[in-house]
């Protein structure tokens, strides 16, 4: 893959009509810059996923990277679990993202880049399932069902990595966190115009849950150990283990 990183200017010009956000070619072309400047701690999240892979990937099993975008998490997993006999199934329903994944090293033959809706992905014999900032894009009523299927498809000792943007139950706290998060984006070089247009574009596209909703759901589904291993502003990541 061409690792040259193009700068995200998708929302830099004033738009007469801000359309709902899409993972199209324009976004895919700048996605690496967009996500690393928009998600506080994105690189650390990837490093943590690699660390989990080193510990939890079981020989003979499968790893699912659901909503893989440019495949960064799969690449880190492949690096950390090298030499083990296992497969990675990396899924995204954006043809533009998967086209770019297909440009990664052909030597990564244990990764299947698949253009598919993750709601159609059959999960079985999994030792690790990654939902790194993806669940928040599914319609809320469909989240529980997907997580249940993931739980059923995980082997004993398998893990789910769930990273998400969260919303706060208390409106004042939520406003404070939005203010802090926008401040973070400014430190990453985004203008007020870019921040507000992107926020409008994501309205009704990225629908965050609360921390309580995440925890209740993971517990109800049956995950035995749930750790919140990461937090930065309104972003969290859980490591959930099936005994
Ligand atoms: C990373 N995990 O770099 N089916 C398949 N893919 C979907 C669906 C769906 N129903 N809905 C959304 N996506 C990545 C980052 S980005 C997060 C994940 C973000 C895909 C969508 O096309 C996009 O590529 C990805 O989920 C979300 O570790 O942009 O904030």
mmCIF file of C-alpha atoms and ligand atoms in Angstrom:
data_model
loop_
_atom_site.group_PDB
_atom_site.id
_atom_site.type_symbol
_atom_site.label_atom_id
_atom_site.label_comp_id
_atom_site.label_asym_id
_atom_site.label_seq_id
_atom_site.Cartn_x
_atom_site.Cartn_y
_atom_site.Cartn_z
ATOM 1 C CA UNK A 1 0.000 0.000 0.000
ATOM 2 C CA UNK A 2 1.042 3.564 -0.616
ATOM 3 C CA UNK A 3 1.788 4.749 2.943
ATOM 4 C CA UNK A 4 1.967 8.422 1.955
ATOM 5 C CA UNK A 5 -0.520 10.149 4.252
ATOM 6 C CA UNK A 6 -2.763 12.730 2.568
ATOM 7 C CA UNK A 7 -4.094 15.519 4.737
ATOM 8 C CA UNK A 8 -7.768 15.538 5.621
ATOM 9 C CA UNK A 9 -9.369 18.692 4.184
ATOM 10 C CA UNK A 10 -12.811 17.146 3.587
ATOM 11 C CA UNK A 11 -14.647 19.795 5.634
ATOM 12 C CA UNK A 12 -12.220 22.706 5.258
ATOM 13 C CA UNK A 13 -14.298 24.696 2.728
ATOM 14 C CA UNK A 14 -17.711 26.054 3.682
ATOM 15 C CA UNK A 15 -20.364 23.688 2.265
ATOM 16 C CA UNK A 16 -23.776 25.020 1.257
ATOM 17 C CA UNK A 17 -25.319 21.732 2.299
ATOM 18 C CA UNK A 18 -23.560 19.375 4.732
ATOM 19 C CA UNK A 19 -24.522 15.860 3.675
ATOM 20 C CA UNK A 20 -24.563 12.859 6.031
ATOM 21 C CA UNK A 21 -21.046 11.448 6.475
ATOM 22 C CA UNK A 22 -20.075 8.580 4.169
ATOM 23 C CA UNK A 23 -16.994 6.358 3.997
ATOM 24 C CA UNK A 24 -16.539 7.104 0.292
ATOM 25 C CA UNK A 25 -13.388 7.446 -1.803
ATOM 26 C CA UNK A 26 -12.773 11.065 -0.763
ATOM 27 C CA UNK A 27 -12.769 9.979 2.877
ATOM 28 C CA UNK A 28 -10.805 6.773 2.252
ATOM 29 C CA UNK A 29 -8.042 8.795 0.552
ATOM 30 C CA UNK A 30 -7.389 10.830 3.715
ATOM 31 C CA UNK A 31 -8.685 8.412 6.322
ATOM 32 C CA UNK A 32 -5.394 7.709 8.037
ATOM 33 C CA UNK A 33 -4.875 11.403 8.733
ATOM 34 C CA UNK A 34 -8.560 11.909 9.607
ATOM 35 C CA UNK A 35 -8.756 9.170 12.219
ATOM 36 C CA UNK A 36 -5.406 9.869 13.830
ATOM 37 C CA UNK A 37 -6.271 13.562 14.225
ATOM 38 C CA UNK A 38 -9.881 12.897 15.298
ATOM 39 C CA UNK A 39 -9.609 10.044 17.789
ATOM 40 C CA UNK A 40 -7.481 10.972 20.788
ATOM 41 C CA UNK A 41 -5.169 8.018 21.393
ATOM 42 C CA UNK A 42 -5.856 6.196 18.108
ATOM 43 C CA UNK A 43 -2.236 5.002 17.797
ATOM 44 C CA UNK A 44 -2.310 3.740 21.377
ATOM 45 C CA UNK A 45 -5.540 1.846 20.647
ATOM 46 C CA UNK A 46 -3.791 0.097 17.764
ATOM 47 C CA UNK A 47 -0.822 -0.762 19.954
ATOM 48 C CA UNK A 48 -3.162 -2.205 22.584
ATOM 49 C CA UNK A 49 -4.906 -4.332 19.932
ATOM 50 C CA UNK A 50 -1.501 -5.687 18.901
ATOM 51 C CA UNK A 51 -0.679 -6.469 22.506
ATOM 52 C CA UNK A 52 -3.972 -8.360 22.971
ATOM 53 C CA UNK A 53 -3.307 -10.310 19.762
ATOM 54 C CA UNK A 54 0.047 -11.443 21.110
ATOM 55 C CA UNK A 55 -1.685 -12.847 24.192
ATOM 56 C CA UNK A 56 -5.082 -14.095 23.001
ATOM 57 C CA UNK A 57 -4.867 -15.253 19.363
ATOM 58 C CA UNK A 58 -5.229 -19.034 19.417
ATOM 59 C CA UNK A 59 -3.544 -21.278 16.825
ATOM 60 C CA UNK A 60 -6.092 -22.679 14.363
ATOM 61 C CA UNK A 61 -8.593 -19.908 15.110
ATOM 62 C CA UNK A 62 -9.867 -16.821 13.333
ATOM 63 C CA UNK A 63 -9.616 -13.136 14.109
ATOM 64 C CA UNK A 64 -12.343 -10.779 12.899
ATOM 65 C CA UNK A 65 -11.650 -7.089 12.346
ATOM 66 C CA UNK A 66 -15.148 -5.673 11.849
ATOM 67 C CA UNK A 67 -15.273 -2.252 10.207
ATOM 68 C CA UNK A 68 -11.592 -2.517 9.333
ATOM 69 C CA UNK A 69 -11.370 0.742 7.264
ATOM 70 C CA UNK A 70 -7.786 0.768 5.924
ATOM 71 C CA UNK A 71 -6.936 -2.392 7.859
ATOM 72 C CA UNK A 72 -4.621 -0.804 10.417
ATOM 73 C CA UNK A 73 -5.768 -3.038 13.283
ATOM 74 C CA UNK A 74 -5.382 -6.185 11.154
ATOM 75 C CA UNK A 75 -1.856 -5.170 10.176
ATOM 76 C CA UNK A 76 -0.878 -4.718 13.826
ATOM 77 C CA UNK A 77 -2.463 -8.056 14.733
ATOM 78 C CA UNK A 78 -0.659 -9.817 11.863
ATOM 79 C CA UNK A 79 2.597 -8.362 13.101
ATOM 80 C CA UNK A 80 2.093 -9.325 16.746
ATOM 81 C CA UNK A 81 0.711 -12.835 16.182
ATOM 82 C CA UNK A 82 3.291 -13.756 13.512
ATOM 83 C CA UNK A 83 4.135 -17.426 13.160
ATOM 84 C CA UNK A 84 0.841 -18.678 14.585
ATOM 85 C CA UNK A 85 -1.392 -20.654 12.263
ATOM 86 C CA UNK A 86 -4.583 -18.559 12.166
ATOM 87 C CA UNK A 87 -6.601 -16.364 9.797
ATOM 88 C CA UNK A 88 -7.739 -12.753 9.905
ATOM 89 C CA UNK A 89 -11.064 -11.819 8.335
ATOM 90 C CA UNK A 90 -11.105 -8.039 7.900
ATOM 91 C CA UNK A 91 -14.506 -6.697 6.902
ATOM 92 C CA UNK A 92 -15.780 -3.316 5.768
ATOM 93 C CA UNK A 93 -18.780 -2.369 3.659
ATOM 94 C CA UNK A 94 -17.020 0.583 2.049
ATOM 95 C CA UNK A 95 -15.683 -0.506 -1.373
ATOM 96 C CA UNK A 96 -13.252 2.445 -1.288
ATOM 97 C CA UNK A 97 -11.721 1.225 1.998
ATOM 98 C CA UNK A 98 -11.444 -2.396 0.873
ATOM 99 C CA UNK A 99 -9.870 -1.319 -2.448
ATOM 100 C CA UNK A 100 -7.116 0.311 -0.408
ATOM 101 C CA UNK A 101 -6.756 -2.724 1.877
ATOM 102 C CA UNK A 102 -6.172 -4.842 -1.221
ATOM 103 C CA UNK A 103 -3.075 -2.773 -1.899
ATOM 104 C CA UNK A 104 -1.397 -3.966 1.310
ATOM 105 C CA UNK A 105 1.504 -6.416 0.991
ATOM 106 C CA UNK A 106 0.318 -9.530 -0.852
ATOM 107 C CA UNK A 107 2.560 -11.446 1.558
ATOM 108 C CA UNK A 108 -0.079 -11.001 4.240
ATOM 109 C CA UNK A 109 -1.767 -14.100 2.971
ATOM 110 C CA UNK A 110 -3.524 -14.939 6.211
ATOM 111 C CA UNK A 111 -5.662 -11.764 5.896
ATOM 112 C CA UNK A 112 -8.846 -11.868 3.868
ATOM 113 C CA UNK A 113 -10.032 -8.329 3.004
ATOM 114 C CA UNK A 114 -13.777 -8.649 2.616
ATOM 115 C CA UNK A 115 -16.273 -6.051 1.368
ATOM 116 C CA UNK A 116 -19.371 -6.945 3.359
ATOM 117 C CA UNK A 117 -21.833 -5.560 5.862
ATOM 118 C CA UNK A 118 -20.671 -6.821 9.258
ATOM 119 C CA UNK A 119 -24.285 -7.736 10.031
ATOM 120 C CA UNK A 120 -23.880 -10.473 7.393
ATOM 121 C CA UNK A 121 -20.504 -11.751 8.599
ATOM 122 C CA UNK A 122 -20.666 -15.248 10.009
ATOM 123 C CA UNK A 123 -18.560 -15.409 13.149
ATOM 124 C CA UNK A 124 -17.196 -18.773 14.218
ATOM 125 C CA UNK A 125 -14.043 -20.267 15.729
ATOM 126 C CA UNK A 126 -12.949 -16.768 16.768
ATOM 127 C CA UNK A 127 -10.278 -16.076 19.336
ATOM 128 C CA UNK A 128 -10.391 -12.308 18.828
ATOM 129 C CA UNK A 129 -13.027 -9.945 17.453
ATOM 130 C CA UNK A 130 -12.204 -6.266 16.996
ATOM 131 C CA UNK A 131 -14.860 -3.570 16.810
ATOM 132 C CA UNK A 132 -12.539 -0.580 16.851
ATOM 133 C CA UNK A 133 -14.851 2.453 16.562
ATOM 134 C CA UNK A 134 -17.379 0.605 14.382
ATOM 135 C CA UNK A 135 -20.379 -0.371 16.534
ATOM 136 C CA UNK A 136 -21.324 3.311 16.862
ATOM 137 C CA UNK A 137 -22.171 3.360 13.121
ATOM 138 C CA UNK A 138 -24.739 0.548 13.332
ATOM 139 C CA UNK A 139 -28.384 1.429 13.979
ATOM 140 C CA UNK A 140 -28.709 1.234 17.807
ATOM 141 C CA UNK A 141 -31.390 -1.478 17.698
ATOM 142 C CA UNK A 142 -29.025 -3.790 15.810
ATOM 143 C CA UNK A 143 -26.069 -3.577 18.186
ATOM 144 C CA UNK A 144 -27.178 -6.156 20.753
ATOM 145 C CA UNK A 145 -27.799 -8.791 18.057
ATOM 146 C CA UNK A 146 -24.350 -8.325 16.537
ATOM 147 C CA UNK A 147 -22.673 -8.535 19.951
ATOM 148 C CA UNK A 148 -24.634 -11.707 20.754
ATOM 149 C CA UNK A 149 -23.485 -13.306 17.509
ATOM 150 C CA UNK A 150 -19.917 -12.320 18.294
ATOM 151 C CA UNK A 151 -20.184 -13.874 21.752
ATOM 152 C CA UNK A 152 -21.571 -17.083 20.281
ATOM 153 C CA UNK A 153 -18.803 -17.217 17.674
ATOM 154 C CA UNK A 154 -15.989 -16.716 20.174
ATOM 155 C CA UNK A 155 -14.052 -19.705 21.457
ATOM 156 C CA UNK A 156 -13.553 -20.156 25.152
ATOM 157 C CA UNK A 157 -10.789 -17.746 26.166
ATOM 158 C CA UNK A 158 -11.572 -15.496 23.198
ATOM 159 C CA UNK A 159 -11.877 -11.732 23.389
ATOM 160 C CA UNK A 160 -13.853 -8.818 22.036
ATOM 161 C CA UNK A 161 -12.137 -5.447 21.739
ATOM 162 C CA UNK A 162 -14.785 -2.743 21.688
ATOM 163 C CA UNK A 163 -13.675 0.861 21.217
ATOM 164 C CA UNK A 164 -16.294 3.602 21.003
ATOM 165 C CA UNK A 165 -17.068 7.245 21.353
ATOM 166 C CA UNK A 166 -19.486 7.619 24.264
ATOM 167 C CA UNK A 167 -22.131 10.123 25.262
ATOM 168 C CA UNK A 168 -22.594 11.242 28.873
ATOM 169 C CA UNK A 169 -25.941 10.790 30.623
ATOM 170 C CA UNK A 170 -25.692 14.169 32.300
ATOM 171 C CA UNK A 171 -26.261 16.984 29.765
ATOM 172 C CA UNK A 172 -23.894 19.405 31.515
ATOM 173 C CA UNK A 173 -21.105 16.829 31.672
ATOM 174 C CA UNK A 174 -21.754 15.942 28.065
ATOM 175 C CA UNK A 175 -21.472 19.547 26.938
ATOM 176 C CA UNK A 176 -18.229 19.882 28.897
ATOM 177 C CA UNK A 177 -16.813 16.792 27.228
ATOM 178 C CA UNK A 178 -17.855 18.011 23.773
ATOM 179 C CA UNK A 179 -16.087 21.291 24.507
ATOM 180 C CA UNK A 180 -12.940 19.445 25.602
ATOM 181 C CA UNK A 181 -13.060 17.140 22.590
ATOM 182 C CA UNK A 182 -13.436 20.073 20.219
ATOM 183 C CA UNK A 183 -10.481 21.680 21.964
ATOM 184 C CA UNK A 184 -8.515 18.502 21.286
ATOM 185 C CA UNK A 185 -9.413 18.658 17.584
ATOM 186 C CA UNK A 186 -8.188 22.239 17.434
ATOM 187 C CA UNK A 187 -4.856 21.159 18.874
ATOM 188 C CA UNK A 188 -4.716 18.635 16.014
ATOM 189 C CA UNK A 189 -5.025 21.434 13.464
ATOM 190 C CA UNK A 190 -8.734 21.406 12.630
ATOM 191 C CA UNK A 191 -10.502 24.770 12.238
ATOM 192 C CA UNK A 192 -13.814 25.678 13.887
ATOM 193 C CA UNK A 193 -15.474 25.349 10.477
ATOM 194 C CA UNK A 194 -14.071 21.846 9.917
ATOM 195 C CA UNK A 195 -15.104 20.773 13.413
ATOM 196 C CA UNK A 196 -18.659 22.057 13.130
ATOM 197 C CA UNK A 197 -19.283 20.786 9.581
ATOM 198 C CA UNK A 198 -17.950 17.314 10.468
ATOM 199 C CA UNK A 199 -20.086 17.283 13.602
ATOM 200 C CA UNK A 200 -23.172 18.065 11.504
ATOM 201 C CA UNK A 201 -22.257 15.402 8.951
ATOM 202 C CA UNK A 202 -21.947 12.776 11.697
ATOM 203 C CA UNK A 203 -25.262 13.661 13.330
ATOM 204 C CA UNK A 204 -27.517 10.574 13.005
ATOM 205 C CA UNK A 205 -24.643 8.628 11.399
ATOM 206 C CA UNK A 206 -22.425 8.108 14.455
ATOM 207 C CA UNK A 207 -24.827 7.522 17.357
ATOM 208 C CA UNK A 208 -22.879 6.982 20.574
ATOM 209 C CA UNK A 209 -24.109 4.890 23.505
ATOM 210 C CA UNK A 210 -23.442 5.678 27.156
ATOM 211 C CA UNK A 211 -20.880 3.759 29.191
ATOM 212 C CA UNK A 212 -23.724 2.259 31.202
ATOM 213 C CA UNK A 213 -25.386 0.923 28.028
ATOM 214 C CA UNK A 214 -22.132 -0.685 26.887
ATOM 215 C CA UNK A 215 -21.409 -2.346 30.209
ATOM 216 C CA UNK A 216 -24.957 -3.569 30.801
ATOM 217 C CA UNK A 217 -25.095 -5.057 27.315
ATOM 218 C CA UNK A 218 -21.713 -6.803 27.516
ATOM 219 C CA UNK A 219 -22.579 -8.248 30.925
ATOM 220 C CA UNK A 220 -26.070 -9.362 29.836
ATOM 221 C CA UNK A 221 -24.611 -11.110 26.799
ATOM 222 C CA UNK A 222 -22.367 -13.143 29.084
ATOM 223 C CA UNK A 223 -18.842 -11.732 28.912
ATOM 224 C CA UNK A 224 -17.203 -12.873 32.137
ATOM 225 C CA UNK A 225 -14.426 -10.325 32.447
ATOM 226 C CA UNK A 226 -14.787 -6.785 31.161
ATOM 227 C CA UNK A 227 -11.975 -4.275 31.484
ATOM 228 C CA UNK A 228 -12.045 -0.671 30.420
ATOM 229 C CA UNK A 229 -8.431 -0.535 29.325
ATOM 230 C CA UNK A 230 -8.507 2.864 27.629
ATOM 231 C CA UNK A 231 -10.121 6.219 28.043
ATOM 232 C CA UNK A 232 -9.352 9.563 26.453
ATOM 233 C CA UNK A 233 -11.960 12.313 26.656
ATOM 234 C CA UNK A 234 -15.164 10.734 25.286
ATOM 235 C CA UNK A 235 -13.471 7.659 23.802
ATOM 236 C CA UNK A 236 -13.232 4.344 25.619
ATOM 237 C CA UNK A 237 -12.096 0.838 24.825
ATOM 238 C CA UNK A 238 -13.178 -2.368 26.517
ATOM 239 C CA UNK A 239 -11.442 -5.710 26.568
ATOM 240 C CA UNK A 240 -14.189 -8.311 27.122
ATOM 241 C CA UNK A 241 -13.216 -11.932 27.715
ATOM 242 C CA UNK A 242 -15.354 -15.043 27.245
ATOM 243 C CA UNK A 243 -14.312 -17.712 29.737
HETATM 244 C C1 LIG B 1 -9.514 1.197 12.519
HETATM 245 N N1 LIG B 1 -11.584 -0.072 12.797
HETATM 246 O O1 LIG B 1 -8.805 1.974 11.870
HETATM 247 N N2 LIG B 1 -20.565 -3.061 7.882
HETATM 248 C C2 LIG B 1 -19.245 -2.990 7.584
HETATM 249 N N3 LIG B 1 -18.497 -1.901 7.840
HETATM 250 C C3 LIG B 1 -19.112 -0.845 8.393
HETATM 251 C C4 LIG B 1 -20.477 -0.843 8.712
HETATM 252 C C5 LIG B 1 -21.214 -2.023 8.435
HETATM 253 N N4 LIG B 1 -22.513 -2.119 8.720
HETATM 254 N N5 LIG B 1 -20.812 0.356 9.256
HETATM 255 C C6 LIG B 1 -19.670 1.085 9.262
HETATM 256 N N6 LIG B 1 -18.652 0.371 8.739
HETATM 257 C C7 LIG B 1 -10.948 1.026 12.056
HETATM 258 C C8 LIG B 1 -11.727 2.311 12.152
HETATM 259 S S1 LIG B 1 -14.030 3.550 11.218
HETATM 260 C C9 LIG B 1 -14.248 4.545 12.607
HETATM 261 C C10 LIG B 1 -13.204 2.145 11.935
HETATM 262 C C11 LIG B 1 -14.402 6.003 12.320
HETATM 263 C C12 LIG B 1 -17.255 0.773 8.575
HETATM 264 C C13 LIG B 1 -17.053 2.062 7.833
HETATM 265 O O2 LIG B 1 -17.071 1.874 6.418
HETATM 266 C C14 LIG B 1 -15.696 2.533 8.355
HETATM 267 O O3 LIG B 1 -14.630 2.120 7.535
HETATM 268 C C15 LIG B 1 -15.591 1.865 9.732
HETATM 269 O O4 LIG B 1 -16.721 1.009 9.858
HETATM 270 C C16 LIG B 1 -15.604 2.845 10.898
HETATM 271 O O5 LIG B 1 -9.103 0.537 13.499
HETATM 272 O O6 LIG B 1 -14.296 6.438 11.185
HETATM 273 O O7 LIG B 1 -14.631 6.736 13.345
#
